Amino acid sequence: ELPPSHFSAARAAAVAVGYLRYLRGGPGRGLELRELRRARRQDISDVGHKYYLELELEDVSDKDRTVNCTAEVLYHLGNKTSAPDVQVTVQGELRSTEEADKQFYNWIRSLEKELVAENIPDSHGNVPPELEPIHLLAWVASGYVIWQNSTENTKFHLAQVKHVKQVKRSDEDLQFDFVVLLHEMVSQEVLPWEVTLLWHPQRGARVSQ
Amino acid sequence: SNMKLILIFGALIGASLCLETFVGHQVLRIKTKNEEEVKQLQLLESLEHLELDFWINPSAPALPVDVRIPAVSVHSVKAFLESQGIEYSILIEDLQDVLDKEKQDMDESAQRQRSSSFDFGAYHTLDDINAELDHLASEYSFVEKIQIGESYEKRPLYVLKFSTGGSNRPAIWLDAGIHSREWVTQASALWIANKIASDYGTDDSITSLLDKMDLFLLPVANPDGFVYTHTSNRMWRKTRSKTPGSVCIGVDPNRNWDAGFGGPGASSNPCSDSYHGPSANSEVEVKSVVDFIKNHGNFKAFLTLHSYSQLLMYPYGYKCTRPDDYAELESLGRAAASSIRSLYGTTFQVGTICKTIYQASGGSIDWSYDNGIKYSFAFELRDTGRYGFLLPASQILPTAKETWLGLKRIMEHVRD
């Protein structure tokens, strides 16, 4: 059992949130950790360290609503190049974003020129309201990067979206090429990362390799 | 012909004066119809003695040419253009009028800023912050602005001293912005300074505090880094000192204190954001504080503000063992976190640096604690990662207010 204030529990929670954002986030849904309720750690010999977490999350678009989940994060022993295994179970239903997703999709498809934006939020923390869905898609993209690149000795947060460029496609997906700045807490470095995200209202998001 | 007109212009040199104002200067927009006209304008451009100032140079027939013409030449240039059949219009009748209006607007705006209160709910530049420090010092007799040193790039390190009397009373130290990108900390420190100054005499707690103790507040502990976050890189953390033998700049000022210096949790790589520097106190920003506190000799508390993560921590960071005063510091920390939470429900985790965030050597509160200042706390303010360093300005006041409650709780304990 770990005190939720212990840094190793907090690091595992950040991985779980990144993974969940990748899986369930979208232009109309941004999930943020409100509280880490409980954390346990299990050392599995020859395998690695597994964390069992109870998390309370909130949807930033609907802050009065919270959702509880449980997560398991397994950091593999020794093999630093493999991503942690994560499983998350959300209790109850997440608010539907069908309308907002459709609106966003239609808006982007209707643009004559590809969308380009920088510095989200800006130096003063501002995000223009029309760019908030892009901001949330950056959470999805960075969620993937954070999940894939975390170890027990790192804790990543999205510091800023430095640049985003939409790329028009011949299929029905939307494509956004991001340059995100990730803040790594342990080394305190702020690192730029390029990540391309494909998104579709029904099919969801995936990072393209 | 052109030659004749050039001679006319030539004769005007004698008449031209070296004016510093732009009275009577006109800005014309010239619309050329063909290459020949463009060439005419390029000829005009080459006559340096006319002191024509092309805002848009003649290049192609389709593009307009904007040119500022000194008063003495206006008539002649227009005559030339008309004689060549070149179309033009007047963009600005008298440039000085435009400049005068602009200056008036700027003065009025500055006047509004000066006479109205400083906006504590917004992010400010270093110059504006320093101006406000002057304002507070002039407004309140018990507030004094002192300089404890200079940064690497020679910016003054200003501390506000709050003292209602006595001689070298027991004192409390509070600093912010040692890591320059943590903007909510400098902003909160300003609000807190104003709060303490304005509530002395009316608020029982502040009044009894300042009647017994002095407070020293350093709102911008790393001014070079702070300016850099405004001008070049919003994510800059370190100082701006040059490291011999490296292209990388800056030392992490919170790994540079003489407490387990060079140990785990600090990097020996000058390019790292947690580079500890060549030696303890190598950074003048750190040394100035160390010297000031040592010379004073009567500090009872050392409090420092960082962001983000919502944590309230006490020593140690450089080692993972508990300090001797663990029980008291833990209990006081919890009480302070509770005070913070009472305002908006913001939760802070409490613990030693090593257990709560990571092992980190060379930190300021470890130094202060090991130098006899028992009440050493480091705060990590809002938020927990949603905006991180880029906390919206709308959260400055709530952050400052809740943080103040936590600081006050600690200060009250120190006082009693």
XYZ file of C-alpha atoms in Angstrom:
625
model
C 0.000 0.000 0.000
C 1.331 3.433 -0.898
C 0.308 6.836 0.430
C -1.326 8.631 -2.536
C 1.076 11.501 -1.930
C 4.043 9.285 -2.649
C 5.745 10.200 -5.881
C 5.765 6.710 -7.345
C 1.987 6.495 -7.051
C 1.626 9.907 -8.656
C 3.876 8.875 -11.553
C 1.868 5.731 -12.223
C -1.325 7.760 -12.097
C 0.030 10.123 -14.750
C 0.664 7.141 -17.033
C -2.850 5.844 -16.491
C -4.336 9.256 -17.266
C -2.235 9.536 -20.445
C -3.405 6.122 -21.581
C -7.035 6.928 -20.823
C -6.849 10.232 -22.661
C -5.535 8.407 -25.698
C -8.280 5.817 -25.556
C -11.262 7.910 -24.589
C -10.314 11.529 -25.186
C -11.494 13.641 -28.124
C -12.174 17.199 -29.217
C -15.146 17.274 -26.853
C -13.716 15.299 -23.971
C -10.659 16.061 -21.851
C -10.129 13.969 -18.760
C -8.123 15.369 -15.885
C -7.038 13.665 -12.670
C -8.893 15.117 -9.729
C -7.648 12.822 -7.025
C -5.625 9.687 -6.589
C -7.667 7.829 -4.021
C -5.623 4.763 -3.415
C -2.443 3.129 -4.628
C -0.834 -0.266 -4.151
C 2.387 -1.581 -5.547
C 3.257 -5.151 -6.283
C 6.775 -6.278 -7.116
C 6.573 -9.228 -9.501
C 9.922 -10.955 -9.686
C 11.416 -11.230 -13.163
C 8.548 -9.171 -14.547
C 8.429 -5.713 -13.043
C 6.485 -3.395 -10.756
C 2.726 -3.281 -10.969
C 0.661 -0.433 -9.566
C -3.021 -0.757 -8.688
C -4.717 2.607 -8.605
C -8.095 4.068 -7.727
C -8.575 7.371 -9.498
C -11.174 10.094 -9.528
C -11.251 11.977 -12.808
C -13.136 14.973 -14.075
C -14.198 15.961 -17.563
C -12.845 19.456 -18.114
C -15.857 20.362 -20.228
C -18.210 19.364 -17.439
C -16.357 19.907 -14.207
C -19.162 19.087 -11.836
C -19.156 15.555 -13.133
C -16.570 13.187 -11.815
C -15.918 9.647 -12.884
C -14.161 6.942 -10.923
C -11.788 4.421 -12.407
C -9.397 1.734 -11.468
C -6.130 1.287 -13.304
C -3.266 -1.151 -13.425
C 0.118 0.049 -14.593
C 2.895 -2.486 -15.104
C 6.396 -1.162 -15.622
C 8.546 -3.866 -17.177
C 11.751 -4.744 -15.421
C 14.993 -3.724 -17.051
C 13.594 -3.315 -20.549
C 13.446 0.446 -20.662
C 12.391 0.568 -24.277
C 9.022 -1.005 -23.823
C 6.003 0.984 -22.794
C 4.254 0.148 -19.518
C 1.228 -2.107 -19.817
C -1.856 -0.234 -18.771
C -5.418 -1.272 -18.170
C -8.118 1.158 -17.134
C -11.692 0.428 -16.142
C -14.082 3.344 -16.073
C -16.960 3.013 -13.661
C -20.185 4.213 -15.143
C -20.700 6.119 -18.339
C -18.718 8.960 -19.791
C -20.836 11.842 -21.046
C -21.574 11.494 -24.756
C -19.737 13.885 -27.060
C -21.467 12.846 -30.291
C -22.892 16.276 -31.063
C -19.732 18.198 -30.268
C -17.622 15.702 -32.220
C -19.843 15.982 -35.274
C -19.792 19.774 -35.150
C -16.030 19.840 -34.826
C -15.588 17.342 -37.655
C -17.825 19.327 -39.989
C -16.124 22.583 -39.104
C -12.657 21.264 -39.891
C -13.819 19.619 -43.105
C -15.388 22.888 -44.192
C -12.189 24.929 -43.823
C -10.749 26.077 -47.126
C -7.246 26.347 -45.791
C -5.764 23.766 -43.462
C -5.883 24.818 -39.811
C -2.589 25.999 -38.358
C -2.073 27.247 -34.822
C 0.702 27.829 -32.310
C 1.275 28.230 -28.603
C -1.778 26.688 -27.048
C -2.164 27.904 -24.350
C -0.267 31.150 -24.863
C 2.226 32.522 -22.335
C -0.616 33.807 -20.178
C -2.526 30.534 -20.159
C -5.173 31.636 -22.659
C -6.784 29.285 -25.166
C -9.138 30.886 -27.725
C -12.478 29.053 -27.356
C -12.524 27.837 -30.971
C -9.162 26.145 -30.423
C -10.165 24.276 -27.280
C -11.096 21.113 -29.282
C -7.638 21.182 -30.868
C -6.157 21.598 -27.413
C -8.056 18.513 -26.263
C -6.898 16.527 -29.294
C -3.366 17.472 -28.299
C -4.118 15.862 -24.920
C -5.080 12.712 -26.813
C -1.886 12.766 -28.865
C 0.352 13.592 -25.915
C -1.479 10.993 -23.821
C -0.179 8.391 -26.242
C 3.374 9.774 -26.139
C 3.322 9.932 -22.340
C 2.056 6.364 -22.041
C 4.614 5.038 -24.483
C 7.599 6.859 -22.982
C 7.032 6.706 -19.236
C 9.141 4.805 -16.741
C 9.040 4.652 -12.959
C 11.543 7.515 -13.013
C 9.571 9.935 -15.128
C 6.410 11.979 -14.811
C 5.241 13.745 -17.929
C 2.710 16.524 -18.402
C 1.759 18.379 -21.544
C 3.294 21.840 -21.057
C 2.138 23.471 -24.271
C 1.116 22.780 -27.845
C 3.904 24.539 -29.676
C 2.508 24.029 -33.163
C -0.336 22.217 -34.859
C -0.971 21.810 -38.544
C -3.916 20.090 -40.103
C -3.137 17.865 -43.084
C -5.958 17.204 -45.532
C -6.487 13.566 -46.340
C -8.218 11.695 -49.109
C -9.944 9.392 -46.614
C -12.421 10.495 -43.953
C -10.014 10.899 -41.062
C -8.811 14.255 -39.827
C -5.060 14.477 -39.491
C -3.208 16.849 -37.196
C 0.563 17.103 -37.024
C 1.481 18.322 -33.552
C 4.643 19.597 -31.974
C 3.981 19.335 -28.254
C 6.179 20.370 -25.363
C 6.239 17.767 -22.623
C 7.421 18.730 -19.151
C 9.230 15.887 -17.427
C 9.051 16.479 -13.660
C 12.034 14.475 -12.482
C 14.629 15.980 -14.791
C 12.577 19.177 -15.151
C 13.242 19.148 -18.865
C 10.720 20.554 -21.311
C 11.042 18.442 -24.438
C 9.534 18.959 -27.875
C 7.840 15.964 -29.440
C 6.380 15.531 -32.914
C 3.247 13.436 -33.056
C 0.692 12.897 -35.791
C -2.872 12.188 -34.745
C -5.663 10.782 -36.879
C -9.212 11.259 -35.627
C -12.691 10.339 -36.765
C -15.956 10.962 -34.855
C -16.979 7.308 -34.912
C -13.627 5.593 -35.141
C -11.855 7.683 -32.524
C -8.201 8.610 -32.404
C -4.992 6.908 -33.263
C -1.415 8.033 -33.443
C 0.054 7.357 -36.832
C 3.528 5.867 -36.834
C 13.529 66.625 -68.498
C 14.869 64.555 -65.627
C 18.214 66.316 -65.504
C 16.549 69.688 -64.961
C 14.408 68.363 -62.161
C 17.355 66.725 -60.491
C 19.124 70.066 -60.486
C 16.100 71.653 -58.861
C 16.159 69.039 -56.172
C 19.886 69.513 -55.807
C 19.316 73.187 -55.064
C 17.044 72.266 -52.253
C 19.810 70.651 -50.221
C 21.016 73.997 -49.041
C 17.581 74.795 -47.747
C 17.105 71.611 -45.833
C 17.619 71.697 -42.103
C 18.483 68.868 -39.775
C 15.064 68.506 -38.152
C 14.277 66.141 -35.354
C 10.550 66.506 -35.785
C 8.352 65.469 -38.660
C 6.361 68.672 -38.934
C 5.011 69.042 -42.426
C 6.305 65.660 -43.578
C 3.873 63.924 -45.865
C 3.514 60.282 -46.751
C 2.430 59.668 -50.320
C 1.188 56.500 -51.927
C 2.303 56.343 -55.548
C 0.574 54.090 -58.086
C 2.830 53.270 -60.990
C 1.333 52.173 -64.311
C 4.374 50.729 -66.035
C 8.057 49.892 -65.786
C 9.068 53.362 -66.999
C 7.355 54.969 -64.030
C 8.964 52.465 -61.670
C 12.342 53.471 -63.081
C 11.537 57.137 -62.460
C 10.822 56.403 -58.853
C 13.965 54.373 -58.498
C 15.855 57.356 -59.830
C 14.180 59.506 -57.206
C 15.116 56.952 -54.606
C 18.767 57.236 -55.532
C 18.850 60.958 -54.764
C 19.997 60.636 -51.190
C 20.115 64.338 -50.436
C 16.331 64.460 -50.711
C 16.185 62.227 -47.637
C 13.164 60.443 -49.013
C 12.159 57.591 -46.740
C 10.527 54.820 -48.763
C 8.191 52.780 -46.609
C 7.491 50.580 -49.613
C 10.224 50.725 -52.229
C 9.533 50.880 -55.971
C 9.929 47.404 -57.409
C 7.155 46.433 -59.819
C 4.344 48.334 -61.531
C 1.594 46.431 -59.764
C 2.784 47.325 -56.262
C 2.166 50.654 -54.516
C 5.090 52.795 -53.420
C 4.813 54.565 -50.083
C 7.265 57.327 -49.328
C 7.761 59.832 -46.521
C 8.850 63.197 -47.827
C 10.470 65.884 -45.655
C 8.495 69.133 -45.581
C 10.912 71.108 -47.745
C 10.689 68.619 -50.595
C 6.981 67.927 -50.613
C 6.062 70.549 -53.158
C 8.865 69.668 -55.542
C 8.314 65.936 -55.433
C 4.641 66.424 -56.160
C 5.497 68.728 -59.037
C 7.845 66.088 -60.398
C 5.260 63.324 -60.155
C 2.595 65.459 -61.807
C 4.889 66.435 -64.631
C 5.573 62.791 -65.302
C 1.884 61.896 -65.123
C 2.512 59.565 -62.168
C -0.560 59.065 -59.964
C -0.337 59.477 -56.228
C -2.503 60.048 -53.185
C -1.756 61.495 -49.761
C -1.671 58.853 -47.040
C -0.592 61.175 -44.240
C -1.003 64.965 -44.492
C 1.296 65.781 -41.619
C 3.242 62.998 -39.973
C 3.954 65.005 -36.826
C 0.228 65.268 -36.113
C -0.024 61.487 -36.219
C 2.984 61.077 -33.942
C 1.681 63.669 -31.482
C -1.652 61.864 -31.243
C 0.083 58.553 -30.728
C 2.217 59.953 -27.926
C -0.831 61.477 -26.314
C -2.623 58.129 -26.417
C 0.356 56.382 -24.861
C 0.738 59.003 -22.140
C -2.930 58.745 -21.257
C -2.659 55.009 -21.055
C 0.410 55.181 -18.842
C -1.310 57.764 -16.675
C -4.270 55.441 -16.257
C -1.920 52.675 -15.260
C -0.068 54.791 -12.727
C -3.012 56.339 -10.988
C -5.158 53.224 -11.002
C -4.071 50.255 -8.955
C -1.660 47.682 -10.181
C -3.597 44.769 -11.642
C -2.601 41.919 -9.340
C -4.709 39.550 -11.398
C -2.513 39.824 -14.472
C 1.008 38.776 -15.414
C 3.541 41.599 -15.594
C 6.988 42.329 -16.915
C 9.968 42.745 -14.624
C 9.922 46.516 -15.099
C 6.286 46.735 -14.074
C 6.906 44.562 -11.047
C 9.839 46.713 -9.946
C 7.701 49.822 -10.375
C 5.069 48.321 -8.109
C 7.709 47.501 -5.486
C 8.666 51.171 -5.521
C 5.038 52.105 -5.202
C 4.504 49.869 -2.179
C 7.648 51.177 -0.502
C 6.577 54.752 -1.019
C 3.018 54.124 0.068
C 3.756 52.415 3.399
C 6.205 53.671 5.994
C 7.021 50.205 7.301
C 7.808 48.858 3.842
C 11.265 49.407 2.418
C 12.806 48.234 -0.862
C 16.356 47.028 -0.431
C 18.814 45.598 -2.904
C 20.624 42.484 -1.742
C 22.739 41.962 -4.809
C 22.753 41.722 -8.585
C 21.933 38.978 -11.010
C 24.422 37.521 -13.507
C 23.253 40.022 -16.118
C 23.497 42.793 -13.521
C 19.843 43.208 -12.700
C 19.175 44.312 -9.121
C 17.802 41.746 -6.686
C 15.114 43.667 -4.836
C 13.710 42.581 -1.493
C 10.797 44.219 0.289
C 11.481 44.605 3.993
C 8.424 44.807 6.217
C 9.441 46.161 9.620
C 7.485 48.145 12.158
C 10.477 48.789 14.374
C 12.905 47.120 16.705
C 16.445 46.207 15.867
C 17.123 43.053 13.918
C 13.904 41.410 15.039
C 13.407 37.699 14.394
C 12.563 37.486 10.714
C 10.719 35.490 8.085
C 12.057 34.980 4.571
C 9.769 34.504 1.570
C 10.913 34.217 -2.036
C 9.260 33.507 -5.379
C 10.311 32.993 -8.965
C 13.608 31.244 -8.365
C 12.536 29.148 -11.346
C 11.588 31.790 -13.847
C 8.903 29.915 -15.807
C 6.770 29.505 -12.675
C 4.938 32.756 -13.344
C 2.137 32.332 -10.815
C 4.727 32.572 -8.031
C 6.047 36.062 -8.824
C 2.475 37.195 -9.410
C 1.298 35.738 -6.099
C 4.222 37.280 -4.235
C 3.171 40.731 -5.438
C -0.384 40.211 -4.263
C 0.840 38.910 -0.924
C 3.127 41.936 -0.489
C 0.234 44.253 -1.125
C -2.036 42.248 1.172
C 0.357 42.385 4.087
C 1.109 46.070 3.597
C -2.509 47.135 3.273
C -3.864 44.957 6.066
C -1.363 45.939 8.705
C -3.282 47.797 11.349
C -6.625 46.251 10.488
C -5.972 42.530 10.377
C -5.171 41.211 13.865
C -2.961 38.411 12.682
C -0.808 40.484 10.324
C -0.588 43.297 12.843
C 0.576 41.089 15.689
C 2.974 39.336 13.304
C 4.674 42.530 12.124
C 4.668 43.953 15.615
C 6.913 41.117 16.715
C 8.790 40.058 13.579
C 10.188 41.381 10.322
C 9.354 39.948 6.919
C 11.677 39.921 3.917
C 10.078 39.194 0.558
C 12.013 38.553 -2.678
C 9.341 38.416 -5.395
C 11.672 37.780 -8.342
C 14.581 35.658 -7.223
C 15.759 35.005 -10.783
C 15.234 38.218 -12.774
C 17.460 37.211 -15.716
C 15.478 34.049 -16.264
C 12.232 35.943 -15.824
C 13.086 38.461 -18.517
C 14.115 35.576 -20.768
C 10.709 33.946 -20.326
C 9.156 37.164 -21.587
C 11.510 37.821 -24.479
C 12.610 34.427 -25.730
C 11.541 31.209 -24.113
C 8.519 30.962 -21.870
C 9.753 27.605 -20.576
C 13.119 28.826 -19.266
C 13.839 27.654 -15.705
C 17.450 28.324 -14.847
C 19.670 31.368 -14.404
C 21.351 32.816 -17.504
C 24.953 32.366 -16.481
C 27.518 31.195 -19.008
C 29.280 27.934 -18.297
C 32.890 27.853 -19.463
C 33.427 25.110 -21.985
C 29.764 24.633 -22.797
C 27.390 26.147 -25.315
C 24.574 25.680 -22.852
C 23.525 28.464 -20.547
C 22.222 28.564 -17.018
C 22.258 26.737 -13.706
C 19.244 25.393 -11.830
C 19.276 27.812 -8.890
C 17.455 25.305 -6.721
C 20.203 22.727 -7.074
C 22.948 25.237 -6.370
C 22.614 25.628 -2.589
C 25.146 24.157 -0.219
C 23.081 21.216 0.986
C 24.170 17.849 -0.303
C 25.476 19.779 -3.306
C 26.165 17.657 -6.351
C 24.314 14.669 -4.950
C 21.480 12.650 -6.494
C 18.677 14.532 -8.145
C 20.874 17.181 -9.737
C 22.657 16.977 -13.053
C 26.310 17.641 -13.811
C 25.422 18.346 -17.432
C 25.333 22.097 -18.170
C 22.643 21.517 -20.791
C 20.279 19.979 -18.270
C 17.438 21.906 -16.685
C 18.570 20.601 -13.304
C 22.264 21.395 -13.748
C 23.684 22.090 -10.291
C 26.425 24.410 -11.492
C 30.203 24.241 -11.083
C 30.049 24.638 -7.288
C 27.671 25.483 -4.477
C 26.644 29.154 -4.472
C 28.268 29.658 -7.869
C 25.146 31.525 -8.896
C 25.150 35.111 -7.706
C 21.373 34.936 -7.316
C 21.848 32.210 -4.712
C 24.963 33.650 -3.060
C 23.271 37.005 -2.537
C 20.479 35.394 -0.556
C 22.851 33.178 1.418
C 25.032 36.144 2.375
C 22.053 38.290 3.283
C 20.527 35.657 5.526
C 23.835 34.791 7.189
C 24.642 38.440 7.844
C 21.220 39.072 9.296
C 21.616 36.120 11.631
C 18.089 36.095 13.032
C 15.839 34.337 10.528
C 13.304 31.926 11.992
C 11.496 30.816 8.850
C 12.468 30.289 5.201
C 9.570 29.956 2.783
C 9.867 29.574 -0.977
C 7.262 29.476 -3.752
C 7.354 27.258 -6.808
C 4.821 25.907 -9.246
C 3.220 23.581 -10.189
C 1.861 20.457 -8.431
C 0.076 21.685 -5.289
C 2.529 20.413 -2.716
C 3.666 21.702 0.650
C 7.057 20.294 1.479
C 9.689 20.448 4.174
C 13.247 19.016 4.303
C 14.944 16.946 3.225
C 15.384 16.679 -0.510
C 19.025 15.701 -0.668
C 18.532 12.713 1.573
C 15.560 10.535 2.218
C 15.771 10.590 5.992
C 13.435 12.594 8.166
C 14.545 15.881 9.697
C 14.802 16.050 13.498
C 11.751 18.292 13.609
C 9.732 15.952 11.428
C 6.715 15.708 13.708
C 6.318 19.444 14.150
C 6.915 20.256 10.475
C 4.526 17.556 9.292
C 1.833 18.762 11.648
C 2.354 22.416 10.748
C 2.388 21.505 7.071
C -0.941 19.727 7.390
C -2.419 22.677 9.235
C -1.244 25.036 6.509
C -2.623 22.750 3.773
C -5.893 22.699 5.603
C -5.979 26.508 5.661
C -5.298 26.554 1.931
C -8.112 24.107 1.295
C -10.578 26.126 3.357
C -10.871 28.818 0.693
C -11.566 27.069 -2.624
C -11.107 23.391 -1.825
C -7.656 23.255 -3.402
C -5.791 20.257 -2.043
C -2.067 20.274 -1.349
C -0.108 17.123 -0.555
C 2.202 17.433 2.437
C 5.503 15.684 3.037
C 9.274 15.771 2.760
C 10.681 16.733 -0.618
C 12.255 13.337 -1.038
C 9.054 11.378 -0.472
C 6.692 13.735 -2.223
C 8.425 14.805 -5.384
C 11.855 13.270 -5.786
C 15.287 13.225 -4.281
C 16.887 16.549 -5.180
C 20.149 17.847 -3.819
C 21.277 21.451 -3.413
C 17.835 22.831 -2.617
C 17.196 26.048 -0.729
C 15.082 24.802 2.164
C 17.542 22.006 2.931
C 20.256 24.662 3.213
C 18.159 26.928 5.394
C 17.119 24.054 7.658
C 20.672 22.796 8.079
C 21.651 26.374 8.906
C 19.366 26.587 11.880
C 16.186 27.917 10.299
C 13.711 25.375 11.584
C 10.580 26.471 9.738
C 11.690 25.778 6.191
C 8.923 25.052 3.691
C 8.683 24.889 -0.078
C 5.301 25.378 -1.756
C 4.380 24.120 -5.208
C 1.357 26.190 -6.172
C -1.452 25.531 -8.701
C -2.208 23.579 -10.736
C -1.628 19.818 -11.004
C -0.773 19.709 -14.685
C -3.772 20.889 -16.651
C -2.113 24.199 -17.471
C 1.117 23.642 -15.577
C 3.406 26.612 -15.964
C 0.904 28.362 -18.230
C -1.652 28.973 -15.499
C -4.346 31.341 -16.796
C -4.177 34.792 -15.269
C -7.725 34.326 -14.003
C -6.277 31.919 -11.457
C -3.645 34.286 -10.071
C -5.846 35.883 -7.427
C -7.411 32.636 -6.158
C -3.947 31.079 -6.038
C -2.442 34.040 -4.186
C -5.318 34.164 -1.715
C -5.276 30.497 -0.814
C -1.488 30.393 -0.680
C -1.494 33.373 1.651
C -3.703 31.471 4.099
C -1.163 28.653 4.204
C 1.762 31.023 4.650
C -0.098 32.934 7.342
C -0.755 29.737 9.277
C 2.947 28.958 9.275
C 3.935 32.516 10.167
C 1.483 32.555 13.071
C 3.065 29.410 14.425
C 6.526 30.894 14.097
C 5.413 34.060 15.851
C 3.913 32.219 18.811
